[in-house]
PDB file of C-alpha atoms in Angstrom:
ATOM      1  CA  UNK A   1      -3.081 -27.095 -80.949  1.00  0.00           C
ATOM      2  CA  UNK A   2      -1.693 -24.074 -82.812  1.00  0.00           C
ATOM      3  CA  UNK A   3      -3.805 -21.054 -81.821  1.00  0.00           C
ATOM      4  CA  UNK A   4      -1.733 -18.251 -83.332  1.00  0.00           C
ATOM      5  CA  UNK A   5      -3.645 -16.422 -86.051  1.00  0.00           C
ATOM      6  CA  UNK A   6      -1.328 -15.679 -88.957  1.00  0.00           C
ATOM      7  CA  UNK A   7      -1.773 -12.613 -91.142  1.00  0.00           C
ATOM      8  CA  UNK A   8      -2.773 -14.846 -94.050  1.00  0.00           C
ATOM      9  CA  UNK A   9      -5.438 -16.576 -91.940  1.00  0.00           C
ATOM     10  CA  UNK A  10      -6.738 -13.267 -90.622  1.00  0.00           C
ATOM     11  CA  UNK A  11      -7.116 -11.977 -94.197  1.00  0.00           C
ATOM     12  CA  UNK A  12      -9.148 -15.092 -95.053  1.00  0.00           C
ATOM     13  CA  UNK A  13     -11.501 -14.454 -92.133  1.00  0.00           C
ATOM     14  CA  UNK A  14     -11.718 -10.747 -92.987  1.00  0.00           C
ATOM     15  CA  UNK A  15     -12.836 -11.618 -96.514  1.00  0.00           C
ATOM     16  CA  UNK A  16     -15.243 -14.301 -95.336  1.00  0.00           C
ATOM     17  CA  UNK A  17     -16.957 -12.094 -92.747  1.00  0.00           C
ATOM     18  CA  UNK A  18     -17.252  -9.264 -95.258  1.00  0.00           C
ATOM     19  CA  UNK A  19     -18.573 -11.577 -97.965  1.00  0.00           C
ATOM     20  CA  UNK A  20     -21.139 -13.239 -95.716  1.00  0.00           C
ATOM     21  CA  UNK A  21     -22.224 -10.368 -93.469  1.00  0.00           C
ATOM     22  CA  UNK A  22     -20.867  -7.163 -95.012  1.00  0.00           C
ATOM     23  CA  UNK A  23     -18.992  -6.467 -91.775  1.00  0.00           C
ATOM     24  CA  UNK A  24     -15.556  -4.894 -92.168  1.00  0.00           C
ATOM     25  CA  UNK A  25     -13.085  -6.303 -89.638  1.00  0.00           C
ATOM     26  CA  UNK A  26     -10.254  -3.805 -89.326  1.00  0.00           C
ATOM     27  CA  UNK A  27      -6.727  -4.970 -88.542  1.00  0.00           C
ATOM     28  CA  UNK A  28      -7.348  -3.756 -84.976  1.00  0.00           C
ATOM     29  CA  UNK A  29      -9.981  -6.510 -84.618  1.00  0.00           C
ATOM     30  CA  UNK A  30      -7.431  -9.297 -84.949  1.00  0.00           C
ATOM     31  CA  UNK A  31      -7.200  -9.915 -81.203  1.00  0.00           C
ATOM     32  CA  UNK A  32     -11.001  -9.795 -80.948  1.00  0.00           C
ATOM     33  CA  UNK A  33     -11.288 -12.512 -83.592  1.00  0.00           C
ATOM     34  CA  UNK A  34      -8.787 -14.705 -81.740  1.00  0.00           C
ATOM     35  CA  UNK A  35     -10.630 -14.235 -78.450  1.00  0.00           C
ATOM     36  CA  UNK A  36     -14.068 -14.976 -79.844  1.00  0.00           C
ATOM     37  CA  UNK A  37     -13.279 -17.745 -82.323  1.00  0.00           C
ATOM     38  CA  UNK A  38     -10.602 -19.511 -80.277  1.00  0.00           C
ATOM     39  CA  UNK A  39     -13.120 -21.364 -78.080  1.00  0.00           C
ATOM     40  CA  UNK A  40     -14.649 -22.974 -81.169  1.00  0.00           C
ATOM     41  CA  UNK A  41     -11.251 -24.370 -82.162  1.00  0.00           C
ATOM     42  CA  UNK A  42     -10.953 -25.983 -78.756  1.00  0.00           C
ATOM     43  CA  UNK A  43     -14.538 -27.253 -78.792  1.00  0.00           C
ATOM     44  CA  UNK A  44     -13.988 -28.887 -82.188  1.00  0.00           C
ATOM     45  CA  UNK A  45     -10.424 -30.074 -81.380  1.00  0.00           C
ATOM     46  CA  UNK A  46      -9.075 -28.299 -84.434  1.00  0.00           C
ATOM     47  CA  UNK A  47      -5.309 -27.692 -84.641  1.00  0.00           C
ATOM     48  CA  UNK A  48      -5.283 -24.188 -86.142  1.00  0.00           C
ATOM     49  CA  UNK A  49      -7.289 -21.221 -87.359  1.00  0.00           C
ATOM     50  CA  UNK A  50      -6.599 -22.434 -90.883  1.00  0.00           C
ATOM     51  CA  UNK A  51      -8.352 -25.701 -90.066  1.00  0.00           C
ATOM     52  CA  UNK A  52     -11.251 -23.787 -88.578  1.00  0.00           C
ATOM     53  CA  UNK A  53     -11.503 -21.648 -91.714  1.00  0.00           C
ATOM     54  CA  UNK A  54     -11.753 -24.829 -93.777  1.00  0.00           C
ATOM     55  CA  UNK A  55     -14.510 -26.021 -91.432  1.00  0.00           C
ATOM     56  CA  UNK A  56     -16.654 -22.891 -91.606  1.00  0.00           C
ATOM     57  CA  UNK A  57     -16.411 -22.696 -95.396  1.00  0.00           C
ATOM     58  CA  UNK A  58     -17.812 -26.219 -95.645  1.00  0.00           C
ATOM     59  CA  UNK A  59     -20.269 -26.223 -92.719  1.00  0.00           C
ATOM     60  CA  UNK A  60     -23.095 -23.676 -92.893  1.00  0.00           C
ATOM     61  CA  UNK A  61     -24.141 -24.189 -89.275  1.00  0.00           C
ATOM     62  CA  UNK A  62     -20.599 -23.544 -88.060  1.00  0.00           C
ATOM     63  CA  UNK A  63     -20.407 -20.463 -90.280  1.00  0.00           C
ATOM     64  CA  UNK A  64     -23.485 -19.080 -88.508  1.00  0.00           C
ATOM     65  CA  UNK A  65     -21.844 -19.814 -85.128  1.00  0.00           C
ATOM     66  CA  UNK A  66     -18.698 -18.023 -86.243  1.00  0.00           C
ATOM     67  CA  UNK A  67     -20.657 -14.957 -87.367  1.00  0.00           C
ATOM     68  CA  UNK A  68     -22.489 -15.040 -84.029  1.00  0.00           C
ATOM     69  CA  UNK A  69     -19.165 -14.905 -82.217  1.00  0.00           C
ATOM     70  CA  UNK A  70     -17.763 -11.900 -84.095  1.00  0.00           C
ATOM     71  CA  UNK A  71     -20.919  -9.770 -83.754  1.00  0.00           C
ATOM     72  CA  UNK A  72     -20.907  -7.121 -81.040  1.00  0.00           C
ATOM     73  CA  UNK A  73     -24.295  -6.895 -79.319  1.00  0.00           C
ATOM     74  CA  UNK A  74     -24.308  -3.850 -77.064  1.00  0.00           C
ATOM     75  CA  UNK A  75     -27.794  -2.657 -76.155  1.00  0.00           C
ATOM     76  CA  UNK A  76     -30.081  -1.614 -73.312  1.00  0.00           C
ATOM     77  CA  UNK A  77     -33.718  -0.705 -72.751  1.00  0.00           C
ATOM     78  CA  UNK A  78     -34.842   2.704 -74.053  1.00  0.00           C
ATOM     79  CA  UNK A  79     -31.424   3.376 -75.535  1.00  0.00           C
ATOM     80  CA  UNK A  80     -31.160   6.914 -76.969  1.00  0.00           C
ATOM     81  CA  UNK A  81     -34.140   8.277 -74.993  1.00  0.00           C
ATOM     82  CA  UNK A  82     -34.612  11.349 -77.196  1.00  0.00           C
ATOM     83  CA  UNK A  83     -35.729   9.029 -79.966  1.00  0.00           C
ATOM     84  CA  UNK A  84     -38.336   7.470 -77.701  1.00  0.00           C
ATOM     85  CA  UNK A  85     -39.489  10.969 -76.787  1.00  0.00           C
ATOM     86  CA  UNK A  86     -39.859  11.651 -80.520  1.00  0.00           C
ATOM     87  CA  UNK A  87     -41.800   8.402 -80.961  1.00  0.00           C
ATOM     88  CA  UNK A  88     -44.171   9.120 -78.073  1.00  0.00           C
ATOM     89  CA  UNK A  89     -44.555  12.903 -78.433  1.00  0.00           C
ATOM     90  CA  UNK A  90     -44.458  13.334 -82.220  1.00  0.00           C
ATOM     91  CA  UNK A  91     -45.052  10.142 -84.169  1.00  0.00           C
ATOM     92  CA  UNK A  92     -47.695   8.392 -82.103  1.00  0.00           C
ATOM     93  CA  UNK A  93     -49.900  11.536 -81.816  1.00  0.00           C
ATOM     94  CA  UNK A  94     -49.626  12.027 -85.602  1.00  0.00           C
ATOM     95  CA  UNK A  95     -50.662   8.406 -86.218  1.00  0.00           C
ATOM     96  CA  UNK A  96     -53.588   8.773 -83.834  1.00  0.00           C
ATOM     97  CA  UNK A  97     -54.717  12.024 -85.473  1.00  0.00           C
ATOM     98  CA  UNK A  98     -54.530  10.455 -88.944  1.00  0.00           C
ATOM     99  CA  UNK A  99     -56.618   7.495 -87.754  1.00  0.00           C
ATOM    100  CA  UNK A 100     -59.242   9.787 -86.206  1.00  0.00           C
ATOM    101  CA  UNK A 101     -59.417  11.686 -89.506  1.00  0.00           C
ATOM    102  CA  UNK A 102     -59.892   8.425 -91.414  1.00  0.00           C
ATOM    103  CA  UNK A 103     -56.557   8.659 -93.225  1.00  0.00           C
ATOM    104  CA  UNK A 104     -55.099   5.454 -91.782  1.00  0.00           C
ATOM    105  CA  UNK A 105     -56.106   2.271 -90.017  1.00  0.00           C
ATOM    106  CA  UNK A 106     -55.661   1.854 -86.291  1.00  0.00           C
ATOM    107  CA  UNK A 107     -52.633  -0.358 -86.704  1.00  0.00           C
ATOM    108  CA  UNK A 108     -48.865   0.096 -86.691  1.00  0.00           C
ATOM    109  CA  UNK A 109     -45.968  -2.020 -87.922  1.00  0.00           C
ATOM    110  CA  UNK A 110     -42.364  -1.559 -86.753  1.00  0.00           C
ATOM    111  CA  UNK A 111     -39.176  -3.354 -87.726  1.00  0.00           C
ATOM    112  CA  UNK A 112     -36.282  -3.565 -85.257  1.00  0.00           C
ATOM    113  CA  UNK A 113     -33.381  -4.476 -87.572  1.00  0.00           C
ATOM    114  CA  UNK A 114     -30.429  -5.470 -85.402  1.00  0.00           C
ATOM    115  CA  UNK A 115     -32.483  -6.211 -82.294  1.00  0.00           C
ATOM    116  CA  UNK A 116     -29.674  -7.922 -80.335  1.00  0.00           C
ATOM    117  CA  UNK A 117     -30.965  -9.461 -77.072  1.00  0.00           C
ATOM    118  CA  UNK A 118     -34.376  -7.841 -77.410  1.00  0.00           C
ATOM    119  CA  UNK A 119     -34.232  -4.705 -75.298  1.00  0.00           C
ATOM    120  CA  UNK A 120     -34.986  -2.469 -78.294  1.00  0.00           C
ATOM    121  CA  UNK A 121     -38.120  -4.201 -79.631  1.00  0.00           C
ATOM    122  CA  UNK A 122     -39.484  -4.669 -76.113  1.00  0.00           C
ATOM    123  CA  UNK A 123     -38.906  -0.964 -75.404  1.00  0.00           C
ATOM    124  CA  UNK A 124     -40.794  -0.125 -78.599  1.00  0.00           C
ATOM    125  CA  UNK A 125     -43.574  -2.510 -77.588  1.00  0.00           C
ATOM    126  CA  UNK A 126     -43.940  -0.814 -74.189  1.00  0.00           C
ATOM    127  CA  UNK A 127     -44.206   2.629 -75.784  1.00  0.00           C
ATOM    128  CA  UNK A 128     -46.728   1.547 -78.402  1.00  0.00           C
ATOM    129  CA  UNK A 129     -48.898  -0.512 -76.075  1.00  0.00           C
ATOM    130  CA  UNK A 130     -48.994   2.264 -73.472  1.00  0.00           C
ATOM    131  CA  UNK A 131     -50.045   4.914 -75.983  1.00  0.00           C
ATOM    132  CA  UNK A 132     -52.049   2.854 -78.486  1.00  0.00           C
ATOM    133  CA  UNK A 133     -53.703   0.207 -76.298  1.00  0.00           C
ATOM    134  CA  UNK A 134     -56.602  -0.413 -78.669  1.00  0.00           C
ATOM    135  CA  UNK A 135     -54.517  -0.594 -81.862  1.00  0.00           C
ATOM    136  CA  UNK A 136     -53.213  -3.607 -83.750  1.00  0.00           C
ATOM    137  CA  UNK A 137     -49.457  -3.575 -83.116  1.00  0.00           C
ATOM    138  CA  UNK A 138     -46.933  -5.727 -84.961  1.00  0.00           C
ATOM    139  CA  UNK A 139     -43.186  -5.610 -84.317  1.00  0.00           C
ATOM    140  CA  UNK A 140     -40.714  -7.619 -86.381  1.00  0.00           C
ATOM    141  CA  UNK A 141     -37.348  -8.036 -84.624  1.00  0.00           C
ATOM    142  CA  UNK A 142     -34.370  -9.424 -86.514  1.00  0.00           C
ATOM    143  CA  UNK A 143     -30.661  -9.932 -86.060  1.00  0.00           C
ATOM    144  CA  UNK A 144     -27.768 -11.721 -87.729  1.00  0.00           C
ATOM    145  CA  UNK A 145     -26.896 -13.608 -84.549  1.00  0.00           C
ATOM    146  CA  UNK A 146     -28.929 -16.695 -83.670  1.00  0.00           C
ATOM    147  CA  UNK A 147     -27.424 -16.606 -80.187  1.00  0.00           C
ATOM    148  CA  UNK A 148     -28.849 -13.221 -79.259  1.00  0.00           C
ATOM    149  CA  UNK A 149     -32.158 -14.002 -80.973  1.00  0.00           C
ATOM    150  CA  UNK A 150     -32.627 -16.985 -78.665  1.00  0.00           C
ATOM    151  CA  UNK A 151     -32.082 -14.736 -75.642  1.00  0.00           C
ATOM    152  CA  UNK A 152     -34.390 -12.065 -77.064  1.00  0.00           C
ATOM    153  CA  UNK A 153     -37.138 -14.567 -77.780  1.00  0.00           C
ATOM    154  CA  UNK A 154     -37.065 -15.754 -74.170  1.00  0.00           C
ATOM    155  CA  UNK A 155     -38.092 -12.276 -72.965  1.00  0.00           C
ATOM    156  CA  UNK A 156     -36.018 -12.706 -69.786  1.00  0.00           C
ATOM    157  CA  UNK A 157     -33.165 -10.485 -68.605  1.00  0.00           C
ATOM    158  CA  UNK A 158     -31.073  -9.960 -65.447  1.00  0.00           C
ATOM    159  CA  UNK A 159     -32.702  -7.539 -63.012  1.00  0.00           C
ATOM    160  CA  UNK A 160     -29.880  -4.993 -63.399  1.00  0.00           C
ATOM    161  CA  UNK A 161     -31.059  -4.364 -66.975  1.00  0.00           C
ATOM    162  CA  UNK A 162     -34.185  -2.509 -65.773  1.00  0.00           C
ATOM    163  CA  UNK A 163     -32.347   0.683 -64.794  1.00  0.00           C
ATOM    164  CA  UNK A 164     -33.221   2.464 -68.054  1.00  0.00           C
ATOM    165  CA  UNK A 165     -36.901   1.451 -68.043  1.00  0.00           C
ATOM    166  CA  UNK A 166     -39.345   4.104 -66.767  1.00  0.00           C
ATOM    167  CA  UNK A 167     -40.899   2.961 -63.487  1.00  0.00           C
ATOM    168  CA  UNK A 168     -44.472   3.051 -64.804  1.00  0.00           C
ATOM    169  CA  UNK A 169     -43.484   0.736 -67.666  1.00  0.00           C
ATOM    170  CA  UNK A 170     -41.737  -1.665 -65.287  1.00  0.00           C
ATOM    171  CA  UNK A 171     -44.890  -1.964 -63.209  1.00  0.00           C
ATOM    172  CA  UNK A 172     -47.205  -2.329 -66.195  1.00  0.00           C
ATOM    173  CA  UNK A 173     -45.281  -4.682 -68.450  1.00  0.00           C
ATOM    174  CA  UNK A 174     -42.632  -6.659 -66.522  1.00  0.00           C
ATOM    175  CA  UNK A 175     -42.676  -9.508 -64.022  1.00  0.00           C
ATOM    176  CA  UNK A 176     -40.126 -10.027 -61.254  1.00  0.00           C
ATOM    177  CA  UNK A 177     -38.693 -13.540 -61.241  1.00  0.00           C
ATOM    178  CA  UNK A 178     -38.900 -15.899 -58.278  1.00  0.00           C
ATOM    179  CA  UNK A 179     -37.531 -19.319 -57.455  1.00  0.00           C
ATOM    180  CA  UNK A 180     -35.260 -20.453 -60.275  1.00  0.00           C
ATOM    181  CA  UNK A 181     -35.775 -17.037 -61.927  1.00  0.00           C
ATOM    182  CA  UNK A 182     -34.815 -15.033 -58.836  1.00  0.00           C
ATOM    183  CA  UNK A 183     -32.823 -11.969 -59.937  1.00  0.00           C
ATOM    184  CA  UNK A 184     -34.412 -11.859 -63.392  1.00  0.00           C
ATOM    185  CA  UNK A 185     -37.244  -9.927 -65.008  1.00  0.00           C
ATOM    186  CA  UNK A 186     -39.585 -11.179 -67.725  1.00  0.00           C
ATOM    187  CA  UNK A 187     -41.849  -9.516 -70.260  1.00  0.00           C
ATOM    188  CA  UNK A 188     -45.576 -10.032 -69.726  1.00  0.00           C
ATOM    189  CA  UNK A 189     -47.463 -11.975 -72.369  1.00  0.00           C
ATOM    190  CA  UNK A 190     -49.179  -8.860 -73.732  1.00  0.00           C
ATOM    191  CA  UNK A 191     -45.744  -7.605 -74.808  1.00  0.00           C
ATOM    192  CA  UNK A 192     -44.421 -10.920 -76.057  1.00  0.00           C
ATOM    193  CA  UNK A 193     -47.370 -11.462 -78.394  1.00  0.00           C
ATOM    194  CA  UNK A 194     -46.593  -8.210 -80.233  1.00  0.00           C
ATOM    195  CA  UNK A 195     -43.105  -9.276 -81.359  1.00  0.00           C
ATOM    196  CA  UNK A 196     -41.924 -11.856 -83.893  1.00  0.00           C
ATOM    197  CA  UNK A 197     -38.221 -12.691 -83.960  1.00  0.00           C
ATOM    198  CA  UNK A 198     -36.216 -13.999 -86.909  1.00  0.00           C
ATOM    199  CA  UNK A 199     -32.748 -14.090 -88.428  1.00  0.00           C
ATOM    200  CA  UNK A 200     -32.072 -11.583 -91.209  1.00  0.00           C
ATOM    201  CA  UNK A 201     -28.694 -10.848 -92.752  1.00  0.00           C
ATOM    202  CA  UNK A 202     -28.871  -7.202 -93.845  1.00  0.00           C
ATOM    203  CA  UNK A 203     -25.991  -7.828 -96.241  1.00  0.00           C
ATOM    204  CA  UNK A 204     -28.071 -10.221 -98.343  1.00  0.00           C
ATOM    205  CA  UNK A 205     -29.791  -9.008-101.500  1.00  0.00           C
ATOM    206  CA  UNK A 206     -33.286  -9.755-100.229  1.00  0.00           C
ATOM    207  CA  UNK A 207     -34.870  -9.755 -96.789  1.00  0.00           C
ATOM    208  CA  UNK A 208     -37.438 -12.371 -95.694  1.00  0.00           C
ATOM    209  CA  UNK A 209     -39.574  -9.650 -94.116  1.00  0.00           C
ATOM    210  CA  UNK A 210     -42.958  -8.979 -95.685  1.00  0.00           C
ATOM    211  CA  UNK A 211     -44.734  -5.686 -96.138  1.00  0.00           C
ATOM    212  CA  UNK A 212     -43.946  -2.082 -95.276  1.00  0.00           C
ATOM    213  CA  UNK A 213     -43.404  -0.408 -91.934  1.00  0.00           C
ATOM    214  CA  UNK A 214     -44.382   2.810 -90.195  1.00  0.00           C
ATOM    215  CA  UNK A 215     -40.971   2.832 -88.497  1.00  0.00           C
ATOM    216  CA  UNK A 216     -37.717   0.964 -88.977  1.00  0.00           C
ATOM    217  CA  UNK A 217     -35.136   0.995 -86.186  1.00  0.00           C
ATOM    218  CA  UNK A 218     -31.642   0.167 -87.427  1.00  0.00           C
ATOM    219  CA  UNK A 219     -29.505   1.726 -84.724  1.00  0.00           C
ATOM    220  CA  UNK A 220     -25.774   1.289 -84.228  1.00  0.00           C
ATOM    221  CA  UNK A 221     -25.657  -1.330 -86.975  1.00  0.00           C
ATOM    222  CA  UNK A 222     -24.394   0.659 -89.961  1.00  0.00           C
ATOM    223  CA  UNK A 223     -21.141   1.494 -88.180  1.00  0.00           C
ATOM    224  CA  UNK A 224     -19.912  -2.036 -88.965  1.00  0.00           C
ATOM    225  CA  UNK A 225     -20.263  -1.623 -92.746  1.00  0.00           C
ATOM    226  CA  UNK A 226     -18.187   0.186 -95.333  1.00  0.00           C
ATOM    227  CA  UNK A 227     -19.702   3.098 -97.281  1.00  0.00           C
ATOM    228  CA  UNK A 228     -20.857   1.054-100.279  1.00  0.00           C
ATOM    229  CA  UNK A 229     -22.524  -1.637 -98.162  1.00  0.00           C
ATOM    230  CA  UNK A 230     -24.120   0.983 -95.908  1.00  0.00           C
ATOM    231  CA  UNK A 231     -25.665   2.809 -98.861  1.00  0.00           C
ATOM    232  CA  UNK A 232     -27.054  -0.423-100.291  1.00  0.00           C
ATOM    233  CA  UNK A 233     -28.602  -1.435 -96.958  1.00  0.00           C
ATOM    234  CA  UNK A 234     -30.091   2.007 -96.346  1.00  0.00           C
ATOM    235  CA  UNK A 235     -31.763   1.997 -99.762  1.00  0.00           C
ATOM    236  CA  UNK A 236     -33.319  -1.402 -99.016  1.00  0.00           C
ATOM    237  CA  UNK A 237     -34.560  -0.240 -95.610  1.00  0.00           C
ATOM    238  CA  UNK A 238     -36.052   2.923 -97.110  1.00  0.00           C
ATOM    239  CA  UNK A 239     -37.846   0.751 -99.670  1.00  0.00           C
ATOM    240  CA  UNK A 240     -39.587  -0.983 -96.738  1.00  0.00           C
ATOM    241  CA  UNK A 241     -41.005   2.231 -95.279  1.00  0.00           C
ATOM    242  CA  UNK A 242     -44.577   3.372 -95.725  1.00  0.00           C
ATOM    243  CA  UNK A 243     -44.714   6.737 -97.573  1.00  0.00           C
ATOM    244  CA  UNK A 244     -45.078   8.499 -94.196  1.00  0.00           C
ATOM    245  CA  UNK A 245     -42.656   6.125 -92.431  1.00  0.00           C
ATOM    246  CA  UNK A 246     -39.552   6.948 -90.410  1.00  0.00           C
ATOM    247  CA  UNK A 247     -36.087   5.407 -90.161  1.00  0.00           C
ATOM    248  CA  UNK A 248     -34.314   5.537 -86.782  1.00  0.00           C
ATOM    249  CA  UNK A 249     -30.511   5.324 -86.778  1.00  0.00           C
ATOM    250  CA  UNK A 250     -27.909   5.411 -84.012  1.00  0.00           C
ATOM    251  CA  UNK A 251     -26.738   8.783 -82.691  1.00  0.00           C
ATOM    252  CA  UNK A 252     -23.338   8.414 -84.415  1.00  0.00           C
ATOM    253  CA  UNK A 253     -24.879   7.493 -87.774  1.00  0.00           C
ATOM    254  CA  UNK A 254     -26.029   9.901 -90.454  1.00  0.00           C
ATOM    255  CA  UNK A 255     -27.751   9.964 -93.841  1.00  0.00           C
ATOM    256  CA  UNK A 256     -26.053  13.119 -95.051  1.00  0.00           C
ATOM    257  CA  UNK A 257     -25.922  12.879 -98.828  1.00  0.00           C
ATOM    258  CA  UNK A 258     -28.987  10.640 -99.140  1.00  0.00           C
ATOM    259  CA  UNK A 259     -31.380  12.582-101.361  1.00  0.00           C
ATOM    260  CA  UNK A 260     -34.365  10.328-100.610  1.00  0.00           C
ATOM    261  CA  UNK A 261     -34.759  11.493 -97.013  1.00  0.00           C
ATOM    262  CA  UNK A 262     -35.173  14.524 -94.799  1.00  0.00           C
ATOM    263  CA  UNK A 263     -34.295  14.881 -91.130  1.00  0.00           C
ATOM    264  CA  UNK A 264     -37.396  14.495 -88.953  1.00  0.00           C
ATOM    265  CA  UNK A 265     -35.983  14.113 -85.437  1.00  0.00           C
ATOM    266  CA  UNK A 266     -32.828  13.161 -83.498  1.00  0.00           C
ATOM    267  CA  UNK A 267     -31.125  10.891 -86.056  1.00  0.00           C
ATOM    268  CA  UNK A 268     -34.594  10.080 -87.378  1.00  0.00           C
ATOM    269  CA  UNK A 269     -35.305  10.353 -91.101  1.00  0.00           C
ATOM    270  CA  UNK A 270     -38.475  10.517 -93.193  1.00  0.00           C
ATOM    271  CA  UNK A 271     -38.925   9.966 -96.908  1.00  0.00           C
ATOM    272  CA  UNK A 272     -39.129  13.129 -98.973  1.00  0.00           C
ATOM    273  CA  UNK A 273     -42.419  13.625-100.768  1.00  0.00           C
ATOM    274  CA  UNK A 274     -42.109  12.706-104.435  1.00  0.00           C
TER     275      UNK A 274
END
């Protein structure tokens, strides 16, 4: 088996990943590609990366597995806590006040775009359920990777993942595993029923996600796209916001130069009034 990735083969994979997912693999990612795709060559008994390229271009299921392998899925509960402070101290009170004044229904919809293994949408669910217990809450959680979506949908994580979860939320919304689940935590059913998981490729021209949202979280996702792809994705996400909706990005991401939005919080953006 020839497992050296030639420059020509790497260029083919670069183009394929960009074409299918909009992700720009820099030349510095060559070793990462070898490390993550190599096991599939061995599993399929393929002689070279060139042979594997031929396989993924003719096998849609294997293409999805390959994209799964090259995606980086770094996340944790209540990541970027200042944004959760903004959600709980600014947004939720404004939603509640609008509902009490009859300007909105007692319901909220949130999209976690790039949800990874689920810590983000479950963190959002804890915040919303704690502060809006009598509201209708709907959270759509999507990712490119089917592998992480399966883990997210299970609602089970290793116990060490709870470090970033406030203690009162741990007690209210999580279960400690026992027996075969010793060392794990699980989300209670009241959280799980709020979230629907599905695969969405943000690079595609249309998203199979219905309706508009009060908040869209797309954090630490745009860093993998070039400027043109990022602008196209941002415009589509903004189109999915309610007029008073908010877009949450990662702390290293910015919408400077986007005329449609104004800064509302810590890397949080709202649509400008037309």
